PDB file of C-alpha atoms in Angstrom:
ATOM      1  CA  MET A  83       2.411  -8.987  34.967  1.00 45.00           C
ATOM      2  CA  THR A  84      -1.141 -10.287  34.467  1.00 47.00           C
ATOM      3  CA  GLN A  85      -2.343  -8.352  37.502  1.00 52.00           C
ATOM      4  CA  ASP A  86      -0.550  -5.219  36.349  1.00 82.00           C
ATOM      5  CA  ILE A  87      -2.285  -5.330  32.939  1.00 87.00           C
ATOM      6  CA  SER A  88      -5.623  -5.993  34.658  1.00 88.00           C
ATOM      7  CA  ARG A  89      -5.171  -2.916  36.824  1.00 90.00           C
ATOM      8  CA  ILE A  90      -4.218  -0.761  33.848  1.00 90.00           C
ATOM      9  CA  ARG A  91      -7.149  -2.050  31.823  1.00 90.00           C
ATOM     10  CA  ALA A  92      -9.549  -1.396  34.695  1.00 90.00           C
ATOM     11  CA  PHE A  93      -8.331   2.202  34.958  1.00 91.00           C
ATOM     12  CA  VAL A  94      -8.834   2.813  31.224  1.00 90.00           C
ATOM     13  CA  GLN A  95     -12.225   1.079  31.177  1.00 90.00           C
ATOM     14  CA  VAL A  96     -13.516   3.121  34.103  1.00 90.00           C
ATOM     15  CA  PHE A  97     -12.540   6.426  32.568  1.00 88.00           C
ATOM     16  CA  ASP A  98     -13.806   5.450  29.096  1.00 86.00           C
ATOM     17  CA  ALA A  99     -17.169   4.441  30.590  1.00 86.00           C
ATOM     18  CA  GLY A 100     -17.426   7.572  32.692  1.00 86.00           C
ATOM     19  CA  GLY A 101     -17.560   5.814  36.042  1.00 87.00           C
ATOM     20  CA  PHE A 102     -17.198   2.577  37.974  1.00 89.00           C
ATOM     21  CA  SER A 103     -20.835   1.519  37.716  1.00 87.00           C
ATOM     22  CA  ALA A 104     -20.970   2.031  33.947  1.00 88.00           C
ATOM     23  CA  ALA A 105     -17.684   0.186  33.436  1.00 88.00           C
ATOM     24  CA  ALA A 106     -18.910  -2.707  35.570  1.00 90.00           C
ATOM     25  CA  ARG A 107     -22.064  -3.027  33.440  1.00 89.00           C
ATOM     26  CA  GLN A 108     -20.178  -2.772  30.129  1.00 86.00           C
ATOM     27  CA  HIS A 109     -17.485  -5.297  30.955  1.00 86.00           C
ATOM     28  CA  GLY A 110     -19.294  -7.708  33.248  1.00 86.00           C
ATOM     29  CA  ARG A 111     -17.083  -7.070  36.261  1.00 87.00           C
ATOM     30  CA  SER A 112     -18.037  -5.971  39.754  1.00 90.00           C
ATOM     31  CA  LYS A 113     -17.804  -2.335  40.731  1.00 89.00           C
ATOM     32  CA  ALA A 114     -15.861  -3.316  43.845  1.00 91.00           C
ATOM     33  CA  LEU A 115     -13.250  -5.216  41.834  1.00 91.00           C
ATOM     34  CA  LEU A 116     -12.736  -2.303  39.428  1.00 91.00           C
ATOM     35  CA  SER A 117     -12.396   0.103  42.345  1.00 90.00           C
ATOM     36  CA  LYS A 118      -9.837  -2.178  44.002  1.00 91.00           C
ATOM     37  CA  TYR A 119      -7.804  -2.479  40.784  1.00 92.00           C
ATOM     38  CA  VAL A 120      -7.682   1.290  40.283  1.00 91.00           C
ATOM     39  CA  THR A 121      -6.754   1.873  43.928  1.00 92.00           C
ATOM     40  CA  ASP A 122      -4.041  -0.806  43.681  1.00 91.00           C
ATOM     41  CA  LEU A 123      -2.670   0.900  40.576  1.00 91.00           C
ATOM     42  CA  GLU A 124      -2.574   4.279  42.276  1.00 90.00           C
ATOM     43  CA  ASP A 125      -0.856   2.751  45.328  1.00 90.00           C
ATOM     44  CA  TYR A 126       1.685   1.051  43.079  1.00 89.00           C
ATOM     45  CA  LEU A 127       2.427   4.276  41.183  1.00 89.00           C
ATOM     46  CA  GLY A 128       2.348   6.407  44.315  1.00 90.00           C
ATOM     47  CA  VAL A 129       0.107   9.017  42.704  1.00 91.00           C
ATOM     48  CA  ARG A 130      -3.613   9.745  42.443  1.00 91.00           C
ATOM     49  CA  LEU A 131      -4.931   9.172  38.899  1.00 91.00           C
ATOM     50  CA  MET A 132      -8.615   9.968  39.375  1.00 90.00           C
ATOM     51  CA  ASN A 133     -10.663  12.518  41.278  1.00 88.00           C
ATOM     52  CA  ARG A 134     -13.764  10.711  42.492  1.00 81.00           C
ATOM     53  CA  THR A 135     -16.955  12.433  43.600  1.00 74.00           C
ATOM     54  CA  THR A 136     -20.529  11.207  43.844  1.00 66.00           C
ATOM     55  CA  ARG A 137     -21.451  13.121  40.682  1.00 72.00           C
ATOM     56  CA  ARG A 138     -18.472  12.947  38.402  1.00 77.00           C
ATOM     57  CA  LEU A 139     -15.118  11.368  37.745  1.00 84.00           C
ATOM     58  CA  SER A 140     -12.145  13.248  36.338  1.00 87.00           C
ATOM     59  CA  LEU A 141      -8.458  12.618  35.762  1.00 90.00           C
ATOM     60  CA  THR A 142      -5.673  14.342  37.578  1.00 91.00           C
ATOM     61  CA  GLU A 143      -2.821  15.818  35.552  1.00 91.00           C
ATOM     62  CA  ALA A 144      -0.814  12.653  36.171  1.00 90.00           C
ATOM     63  CA  GLY A 145      -3.886  10.585  35.335  1.00 88.00           C
ATOM     64  CA  GLU A 146      -4.288  12.284  31.947  1.00 90.00           C
ATOM     65  CA  ALA A 147      -0.686  11.526  30.993  1.00 90.00           C
ATOM     66  CA  TYR A 148      -0.974   7.938  32.241  1.00 92.00           C
ATOM     67  CA  TYR A 149      -4.296   7.432  30.433  1.00 89.00           C
ATOM     68  CA  ARG A 150      -2.813   8.459  27.056  1.00 87.00           C
ATOM     69  CA  GLU A 151       0.095   6.039  27.331  1.00 88.00           C
ATOM     70  CA  ALA A 152      -1.962   3.246  28.901  1.00 88.00           C
ATOM     71  CA  SER A 153      -4.625   3.427  26.169  1.00 84.00           C
ATOM     72  CA  SER A 154      -1.949   3.211  23.483  1.00 80.00           C
ATOM     73  CA  LEU A 155      -0.273   0.277  25.234  1.00 85.00           C
ATOM     74  CA  LEU A 156      -3.520  -1.676  25.576  1.00 83.00           C
ATOM     75  CA  GLN A 157      -4.403  -1.025  21.926  1.00 75.00           C
ATOM     76  CA  GLN A 158      -1.030  -2.373  20.819  1.00 75.00           C
ATOM     77  CA  LEU A 159      -1.469  -5.474  22.968  1.00 79.00           C
ATOM     78  CA  ASP A 160      -4.974  -6.060  21.605  1.00 72.00           C
ATOM     79  CA  ASP A 161      -3.705  -5.615  18.037  1.00 66.00           C
ATOM     80  CA  LEU A 162      -0.882  -8.056  18.696  1.00 70.00           C
ATOM     81  CA  ASP A 163      -3.347 -10.644  20.014  1.00 70.00           C
ATOM     82  CA  ALA A 164      -5.563 -10.140  16.961  1.00 63.00           C
ATOM     83  CA  THR A 165      -2.599 -10.449  14.607  1.00 64.00           C
ATOM     84  CA  ILE A 166      -1.456 -13.738  16.108  1.00 67.00           C
ATOM     85  CA  ALA A 167      -4.997 -15.123  16.096  1.00 63.00           C
ATOM     86  CA  ASP A 168      -5.472 -14.027  12.485  1.00 60.00           C
ATOM     87  CA  GLN A 169      -2.288 -15.788  11.415  1.00 60.00           C
ATOM     88  CA  GLN A 170      -3.539 -19.061  12.877  1.00 59.00           C
ATOM     89  CA  THR A 171      -6.717 -19.103  10.781  1.00 70.00           C
ATOM     90  CA  GLU A 172      -7.211 -19.523   7.057  1.00 79.00           C
ATOM     91  CA  PRO A 173      -7.676 -16.219   5.178  1.00 84.00           C
ATOM     92  CA  ARG A 174     -11.345 -15.555   4.519  1.00 81.00           C
ATOM     93  CA  GLY A 175     -13.843 -12.847   3.663  1.00 85.00           C
ATOM     94  CA  MET A 176     -14.028 -10.049   1.091  1.00 89.00           C
ATOM     95  CA  LEU A 177     -10.725  -8.686  -0.226  1.00 90.00           C
ATOM     96  CA  ARG A 178     -10.780  -5.506  -2.327  1.00 91.00           C
ATOM     97  CA  VAL A 179      -7.760  -5.049  -4.595  1.00 94.00           C
ATOM     98  CA  SER A 180      -6.940  -2.226  -7.018  1.00 93.00           C
ATOM     99  CA  ALA A 181      -4.410  -2.406  -9.876  1.00 92.00           C
ATOM    100  CA  PRO A 182      -3.635  -0.720 -13.214  1.00 88.00           C
ATOM    101  CA  ARG A 183      -5.871  -2.118 -15.926  1.00 87.00           C
ATOM    102  CA  ASN A 184      -3.327  -3.334 -18.480  1.00 83.00           C
ATOM    103  CA  PHE A 185      -0.955  -4.728 -15.878  1.00 87.00           C
ATOM    104  CA  GLY A 186      -3.864  -6.429 -14.163  1.00 89.00           C
ATOM    105  CA  GLU A 187      -5.149  -8.026 -17.344  1.00 88.00           C
ATOM    106  CA  SER A 188      -1.804  -9.123 -18.759  1.00 83.00           C
ATOM    107  CA  THR A 189       0.408  -9.957 -15.783  1.00 89.00           C
ATOM    108  CA  LEU A 190      -1.331  -9.738 -12.402  1.00 92.00           C
ATOM    109  CA  ALA A 191      -4.424 -11.818 -13.146  1.00 92.00           C
ATOM    110  CA  PRO A 192      -2.717 -15.251 -13.107  1.00 93.00           C
ATOM    111  CA  ALA A 193      -1.018 -14.438  -9.798  1.00 95.00           C
ATOM    112  CA  ILE A 194      -4.239 -13.194  -8.216  1.00 94.00           C
ATOM    113  CA  PHE A 195      -6.254 -16.170  -9.453  1.00 94.00           C
ATOM    114  CA  ALA A 196      -3.610 -18.547  -8.061  1.00 96.00           C
ATOM    115  CA  TYR A 197      -4.108 -16.853  -4.684  1.00 96.00           C
ATOM    116  CA  LEU A 198      -7.860 -17.484  -4.904  1.00 94.00           C
ATOM    117  CA  ALA A 199      -7.256 -21.132  -5.700  1.00 95.00           C
ATOM    118  CA  LYS A 200      -4.948 -21.348  -2.680  1.00 93.00           C
ATOM    119  CA  TYR A 201      -7.410 -19.632  -0.333  1.00 92.00           C
ATOM    120  CA  PRO A 202     -10.932 -20.579  -1.484  1.00 91.00           C
ATOM    121  CA  ARG A 203     -12.611 -18.894   1.498  1.00 89.00           C
ATOM    122  CA  VAL A 204     -11.558 -15.464   0.201  1.00 90.00           C
ATOM    123  CA  THR A 205     -13.921 -13.548  -2.084  1.00 90.00           C
ATOM    124  CA  LEU A 206     -12.090 -11.117  -4.365  1.00 91.00           C
ATOM    125  CA  ASP A 207     -13.266  -7.737  -5.636  1.00 92.00           C
ATOM    126  CA  LEU A 208     -10.576  -6.902  -8.222  1.00 92.00           C
ATOM    127  CA  ARG A 209     -10.783  -3.371  -9.606  1.00 91.00           C
ATOM    128  CA  LEU A 210      -8.656  -2.724 -12.675  1.00 91.00           C
ATOM    129  CA  GLU A 211      -8.490   0.968 -13.501  1.00 86.00           C
ATOM    130  CA  ASP A 212      -5.833   3.475 -14.441  1.00 76.00           C
ATOM    131  CA  ARG A 213      -6.997   6.366 -12.260  1.00 76.00           C
ATOM    132  CA  TYR A 214      -5.491   7.144  -8.860  1.00 74.00           C
ATOM    133  CA  VAL A 215      -7.546   5.336  -6.229  1.00 77.00           C
ATOM    134  CA  ASP A 216      -7.996   6.662  -2.686  1.00 78.00           C
ATOM    135  CA  LEU A 217      -7.699   3.491  -0.633  1.00 79.00           C
ATOM    136  CA  VAL A 218      -9.331   4.833   2.520  1.00 75.00           C
ATOM    137  CA  ASP A 219     -12.266   6.631   0.889  1.00 76.00           C
ATOM    138  CA  GLU A 220     -13.041   3.725  -1.449  1.00 81.00           C
ATOM    139  CA  GLY A 221     -12.523   0.912   1.034  1.00 80.00           C
ATOM    140  CA  ILE A 222      -9.625  -0.739  -0.818  1.00 87.00           C
ATOM    141  CA  ASP A 223      -7.639  -3.255   1.233  1.00 88.00           C
ATOM    142  CA  VAL A 224      -4.537  -3.226  -0.951  1.00 91.00           C
ATOM    143  CA  ALA A 225      -3.484  -1.593  -4.227  1.00 90.00           C
ATOM    144  CA  LEU A 226      -0.795  -2.740  -6.629  1.00 91.00           C
ATOM    145  CA  ARG A 227       1.083   0.265  -7.974  1.00 86.00           C
ATOM    146  CA  ILE A 228       4.060   0.709 -10.251  1.00 80.00           C
ATOM    147  CA  SER A 229       6.076   3.480  -8.668  1.00 70.00           C
ATOM    148  CA  THR A 230       9.435   4.662  -7.383  1.00 61.00           C
ATOM    149  CA  LEU A 231       7.995   6.144  -4.195  1.00 53.00           C
ATOM    150  CA  ALA A 232       5.027   5.219  -2.062  1.00 50.00           C
ATOM    151  CA  ASP A 233       2.478   7.735  -0.841  1.00 52.00           C
ATOM    152  CA  SER A 234       3.667   8.881   2.593  1.00 57.00           C
ATOM    153  CA  SER A 235       0.246   8.235   4.126  1.00 62.00           C
ATOM    154  CA  LEU A 236       0.376   4.576   3.089  1.00 72.00           C
ATOM    155  CA  ILE A 237       2.497   1.553   3.913  1.00 80.00           C
ATOM    156  CA  ALA A 238       4.228  -0.108   0.959  1.00 82.00           C
ATOM    157  CA  ARG A 239       5.978  -3.404   0.394  1.00 87.00           C
ATOM    158  CA  LYS A 240       8.028  -4.156  -2.692  1.00 89.00           C
ATOM    159  CA  ILE A 241       6.655  -7.023  -4.759  1.00 91.00           C
ATOM    160  CA  ALA A 242       8.995  -7.084  -7.772  1.00 89.00           C
ATOM    161  CA  ASP A 243      11.390  -4.988  -9.827  1.00 86.00           C
ATOM    162  CA  MET A 244      10.017  -3.248 -12.906  1.00 84.00           C
ATOM    163  CA  HIS A 245      11.548  -1.434 -15.837  1.00 86.00           C
ATOM    164  CA  VAL A 246      10.439   0.558 -18.851  1.00 88.00           C
ATOM    165  CA  VAL A 247      11.324   0.432 -22.526  1.00 94.00           C
ATOM    166  CA  VAL A 248      11.626   3.315 -24.975  1.00 96.00           C
ATOM    167  CA  GLY A 249      11.026   2.134 -28.501  1.00 97.00           C
ATOM    168  CA  GLY A 250       9.959   2.973 -31.997  1.00 97.00           C
ATOM    169  CA  ALA A 251       8.772   1.053 -35.040  1.00 98.00           C
ATOM    170  CA  PRO A 252      11.377   0.047 -37.665  1.00 98.00           C
ATOM    171  CA  SER A 253       9.533   2.260 -40.167  1.00 97.00           C
ATOM    172  CA  LEU A 254       9.862   5.275 -37.851  1.00 98.00           C
ATOM    173  CA  ILE A 255      13.556   4.689 -37.244  1.00 97.00           C
ATOM    174  CA  SER A 256      14.244   4.358 -40.958  1.00 97.00           C
ATOM    175  CA  ARG A 257      12.426   7.656 -41.499  1.00 97.00           C
ATOM    176  CA  VAL A 258      13.798   9.834 -38.643  1.00 97.00           C
ATOM    177  CA  GLY A 259      16.839   7.920 -37.413  1.00 96.00           C
ATOM    178  CA  THR A 260      17.778   6.381 -34.068  1.00 97.00           C
ATOM    179  CA  PRO A 261      18.009   8.755 -31.094  1.00 97.00           C
ATOM    180  CA  ARG A 262      21.473   8.507 -29.520  1.00 96.00           C
ATOM    181  CA  HIS A 263      20.774  10.701 -26.500  1.00 96.00           C
ATOM    182  CA  PRO A 264      17.526  11.486 -24.664  1.00 96.00           C
ATOM    183  CA  GLU A 265      17.759  15.132 -25.777  1.00 96.00           C
ATOM    184  CA  ASP A 266      17.302  13.939 -29.362  1.00 96.00           C
ATOM    185  CA  LEU A 267      13.670  13.164 -28.510  1.00 97.00           C
ATOM    186  CA  ARG A 268      12.915  16.898 -28.209  1.00 95.00           C
ATOM    187  CA  HIS A 269      12.918  17.071 -31.992  1.00 94.00           C
ATOM    188  CA  LEU A 270      11.382  13.676 -32.796  1.00 97.00           C
ATOM    189  CA  PRO A 271       7.716  12.552 -32.806  1.00 98.00           C
ATOM    190  CA  CYS A 272       6.681  10.941 -29.529  1.00 97.00           C
ATOM    191  CA  ILE A 273       3.485   9.409 -28.239  1.00 97.00           C
ATOM    192  CA  VAL A 274       2.462  10.688 -24.809  1.00 95.00           C
ATOM    193  CA  ASP A 275       0.637   8.383 -22.426  1.00 91.00           C
ATOM    194  CA  VAL A 276      -0.942  10.771 -19.915  1.00 87.00           C
ATOM    195  CA  ASN A 277      -1.032   7.988 -17.307  1.00 79.00           C
ATOM    196  CA  LEU A 278       2.770   8.025 -17.301  1.00 77.00           C
ATOM    197  CA  GLN A 279       4.413   9.832 -14.407  1.00 72.00           C
ATOM    198  CA  GLY A 280       5.577  13.161 -15.807  1.00 78.00           C
ATOM    199  CA  GLN A 281       3.346  12.752 -18.882  1.00 83.00           C
ATOM    200  CA  SER A 282       5.167  14.714 -21.634  1.00 91.00           C
ATOM    201  CA  ASN A 283       8.348  15.121 -19.572  1.00 93.00           C
ATOM    202  CA  TRP A 284      10.195  11.828 -19.958  1.00 94.00           C
ATOM    203  CA  ARG A 285      12.777  10.978 -17.319  1.00 91.00           C
ATOM    204  CA  PHE A 286      16.162   9.424 -17.999  1.00 93.00           C
ATOM    205  CA  THR A 287      19.409   8.998 -16.066  1.00 91.00           C
ATOM    206  CA  GLU A 288      22.881  10.100 -17.112  1.00 90.00           C
ATOM    207  CA  GLU A 289      25.958   9.628 -14.953  1.00 87.00           C
ATOM    208  CA  GLY A 290      23.776   8.977 -11.941  1.00 84.00           C
ATOM    209  CA  LYS A 291      21.655  12.091 -12.386  1.00 90.00           C
ATOM    210  CA  THR A 292      18.037  12.339 -13.487  1.00 89.00           C
ATOM    211  CA  ILE A 293      17.328  14.346 -16.622  1.00 92.00           C
ATOM    212  CA  SER A 294      13.883  15.361 -17.834  1.00 93.00           C
ATOM    213  CA  VAL A 295      13.219  15.753 -21.550  1.00 95.00           C
ATOM    214  CA  PRO A 296      10.051  17.486 -22.805  1.00 95.00           C
ATOM    215  CA  VAL A 297       8.547  15.597 -25.730  1.00 96.00           C
ATOM    216  CA  GLY A 298       5.619  16.033 -28.076  1.00 93.00           C
ATOM    217  CA  GLY A 299       4.052  14.461 -31.111  1.00 94.00           C
ATOM    218  CA  PRO A 300       0.889  13.527 -32.934  1.00 95.00           C
ATOM    219  CA  LEU A 301      -0.880  11.748 -30.074  1.00 95.00           C
ATOM    220  CA  ARG A 302      -1.734  12.062 -26.396  1.00 95.00           C
ATOM    221  CA  VAL A 303      -3.670   9.105 -25.003  1.00 94.00           C
ATOM    222  CA  ASN A 304      -4.632   7.676 -21.608  1.00 88.00           C
ATOM    223  CA  SER A 305      -3.976   4.043 -22.517  1.00 87.00           C
ATOM    224  CA  PRO A 306      -0.583   2.328 -22.765  1.00 88.00           C
ATOM    225  CA  LEU A 307      -2.079  -0.299 -25.095  1.00 90.00           C
ATOM    226  CA  ALA A 308      -3.287   2.402 -27.482  1.00 94.00           C
ATOM    227  CA  ALA A 309       0.107   4.106 -27.196  1.00 95.00           C
ATOM    228  CA  ARG A 310       1.792   0.819 -28.106  1.00 96.00           C
ATOM    229  CA  THR A 311      -0.473   0.364 -31.131  1.00 97.00           C
ATOM    230  CA  ALA A 312       0.304   3.891 -32.324  1.00 97.00           C
ATOM    231  CA  ALA A 313       4.028   3.268 -31.897  1.00 98.00           C
ATOM    232  CA  ILE A 314       3.848   0.003 -33.822  1.00 98.00           C
ATOM    233  CA  MET A 315       2.163   1.934 -36.647  1.00 98.00           C
ATOM    234  CA  GLY A 316       5.147   4.301 -36.750  1.00 97.00           C
ATOM    235  CA  LEU A 317       3.514   7.440 -35.330  1.00 98.00           C
ATOM    236  CA  GLY A 318       6.264   8.108 -32.797  1.00 97.00           C
ATOM    237  CA  PHE A 319       8.556   6.847 -30.061  1.00 98.00           C
ATOM    238  CA  VAL A 320       6.918   5.571 -26.893  1.00 97.00           C
ATOM    239  CA  VAL A 321       7.692   4.753 -23.258  1.00 94.00           C
ATOM    240  CA  LEU A 322       6.109   1.484 -22.178  1.00 92.00           C
ATOM    241  CA  PRO A 323       6.339  -0.796 -19.168  1.00 88.00           C
ATOM    242  CA  SER A 324       8.405  -3.820 -20.080  1.00 88.00           C
ATOM    243  CA  TYR A 325       5.522  -6.281 -19.768  1.00 88.00           C
ATOM    244  CA  LEU A 326       3.733  -4.450 -22.622  1.00 89.00           C
ATOM    245  CA  ALA A 327       6.812  -3.646 -24.696  1.00 92.00           C
ATOM    246  CA  GLU A 328       8.539  -7.024 -24.729  1.00 90.00           C
ATOM    247  CA  PRO A 329       5.967  -8.909 -26.863  1.00 91.00           C
ATOM    248  CA  ALA A 330       6.179  -6.193 -29.562  1.00 95.00           C
ATOM    249  CA  VAL A 331       9.979  -6.211 -29.356  1.00 96.00           C
ATOM    250  CA  ILE A 332      10.099  -9.992 -29.755  1.00 95.00           C
ATOM    251  CA  ARG A 333       7.843  -9.765 -32.818  1.00 97.00           C
ATOM    252  CA  GLY A 334      10.065  -7.082 -34.317  1.00 97.00           C
ATOM    253  CA  GLU A 335       7.293  -4.474 -34.200  1.00 98.00           C
ATOM    254  CA  LEU A 336       9.261  -2.167 -31.887  1.00 97.00           C
ATOM    255  CA  VAL A 337      12.987  -1.494 -31.605  1.00 98.00           C
ATOM    256  CA  PRO A 338      14.324  -0.500 -28.149  1.00 97.00           C
ATOM    257  CA  VAL A 339      16.385   2.692 -28.005  1.00 97.00           C
ATOM    258  CA  LEU A 340      18.293   4.646 -25.332  1.00 96.00           C
ATOM    259  CA  ALA A 341      18.647   1.554 -23.136  1.00 93.00           C
ATOM    260  CA  ASN A 342      21.699   3.004 -21.350  1.00 94.00           C
ATOM    261  CA  TYR A 343      19.725   6.037 -20.199  1.00 94.00           C
ATOM    262  CA  LEU A 344      16.648   4.347 -18.750  1.00 89.00           C
ATOM    263  CA  PRO A 345      15.900   4.993 -15.049  1.00 82.00           C
ATOM    264  CA  THR A 346      16.139   2.187 -12.532  1.00 73.00           C
ATOM    265  CA  GLY A 347      14.513   1.685  -9.161  1.00 67.00           C
ATOM    266  CA  GLN A 348      10.936   1.420 -10.372  1.00 76.00           C
ATOM    267  CA  THR A 349       9.074  -1.351  -8.585  1.00 84.00           C
ATOM    268  CA  LEU A 350       5.728  -3.040  -8.284  1.00 88.00           C
ATOM    269  CA  GLN A 351       4.493  -2.199  -4.797  1.00 90.00           C
ATOM    270  CA  ALA A 352       1.638  -3.367  -2.644  1.00 91.00           C
ATOM    271  CA  VAL A 353       0.312  -0.380  -0.729  1.00 88.00           C
ATOM    272  CA  TYR A 354      -2.266  -0.371   2.017  1.00 86.00           C
ATOM    273  CA  PRO A 355      -3.616   2.093   4.582  1.00 80.00           C
ATOM    274  CA  HIS A 356      -1.594   2.665   7.710  1.00 67.00           C
ATOM    275  CA  ARG A 357      -3.042   0.251  10.223  1.00 59.00           C
ATOM    276  CA  ARG A 358      -1.428  -1.428  13.211  1.00 52.00           C
ATOM    277  CA  HIS A 359      -3.216  -4.675  12.510  1.00 61.00           C
ATOM    278  CA  LEU A 360      -2.909  -5.991   8.965  1.00 72.00           C
ATOM    279  CA  ALA A 361      -5.659  -8.477   8.130  1.00 77.00           C
ATOM    280  CA  GLY A 362      -4.466 -12.016   7.515  1.00 82.00           C
ATOM    281  CA  LYS A 363      -6.031 -12.119   4.041  1.00 87.00           C
ATOM    282  CA  VAL A 364      -4.043  -9.014   3.024  1.00 88.00           C
ATOM    283  CA  ARG A 365      -0.802 -10.305   4.494  1.00 88.00           C
ATOM    284  CA  ALA A 366      -1.326 -13.659   2.764  1.00 91.00           C
ATOM    285  CA  LEU A 367      -1.932 -11.943  -0.596  1.00 94.00           C
ATOM    286  CA  ILE A 368       1.211  -9.821  -0.334  1.00 93.00           C
ATOM    287  CA  ASP A 369       3.329 -12.836   0.664  1.00 93.00           C
ATOM    288  CA  HIS A 370       1.822 -14.816  -2.210  1.00 95.00           C
ATOM    289  CA  LEU A 371       2.600 -12.104  -4.764  1.00 95.00           C
ATOM    290  CA  VAL A 372       6.206 -11.794  -3.586  1.00 94.00           C
ATOM    291  CA  GLU A 373       6.648 -15.548  -3.997  1.00 94.00           C
ATOM    292  CA  TRP A 374       4.819 -15.611  -7.333  1.00 94.00           C
ATOM    293  CA  PHE A 375       6.864 -12.905  -9.012  1.00 92.00           C
ATOM    294  CA  ALA A 376      10.097 -14.378  -7.645  1.00 91.00           C
ATOM    295  CA  THR A 377       9.413 -17.397  -9.870  1.00 92.00           C
ATOM    296  CA  HIS A 378       7.513 -15.502 -12.617  1.00 89.00           C
ATOM    297  CA  PRO A 379       9.745 -12.450 -13.304  1.00 83.00           C
ATOM    298  CA  ILE A 380       8.132  -9.434 -14.944  1.00 80.00           C
ATOM    299  CA  HIS A 381       9.861  -9.001 -18.299  1.00 72.00           C
TER     300      HIS A 381
END
């Protein structure tokens, strides 16, 4: 098997370099050995892979097909070697992480800082912002997102379950009443957080089906904390992630409503660009967060 891989690698290296002499210089191997390996491979396959002349080297039709598959195979083997080696060393280096601001400040920070304490050779660049971040363009290693569906161009791993709360201040409920069905919100004051998926179209479930209710009110804002403050002051009903709503509910500042109609399936996800080889520091962070939130549930 070792000799077979050596022959395949020699074939790919020669074509990538544009010739036997160039490949020999680049990889520190003799031209004669590379030529022997390629000839051995062709003899083994029973087909010519390369057309050799004194001036140029080209692939035959069979060689082109073999080159595509062989290059992919060697890349996968190299990635596998790198992955195993990475797992045997302590995570280190710069790690760039993106997360929603309020979630990052209130709930994620302790988990992230515990990771840093566990792996002191990692340097963290933590970016807390509520805008959509392009991971590839901005060089982000991993983003924490609260979502029901990951971007198809990214890889996602579930970290923890999440849920939302719809609530209103006691003063609001005494003034306008308690909504009994999501449709009631059409005619009641609501606070719209424009960061929320759907913005002014709030989603609920009824008998297993999703229903969308258009809402409006005195305030549109791009901050869930500001939306919570406005709701506590009685300006309207609000949709909040549970980690922001629960403290106000416990203090009696907000009263949950429509609990039987709230959607399920929302999760905290770690998303990262599609790469064959996932850096050890990223893998270690994701594993750490899964373990952390298993023992520190998001309420």
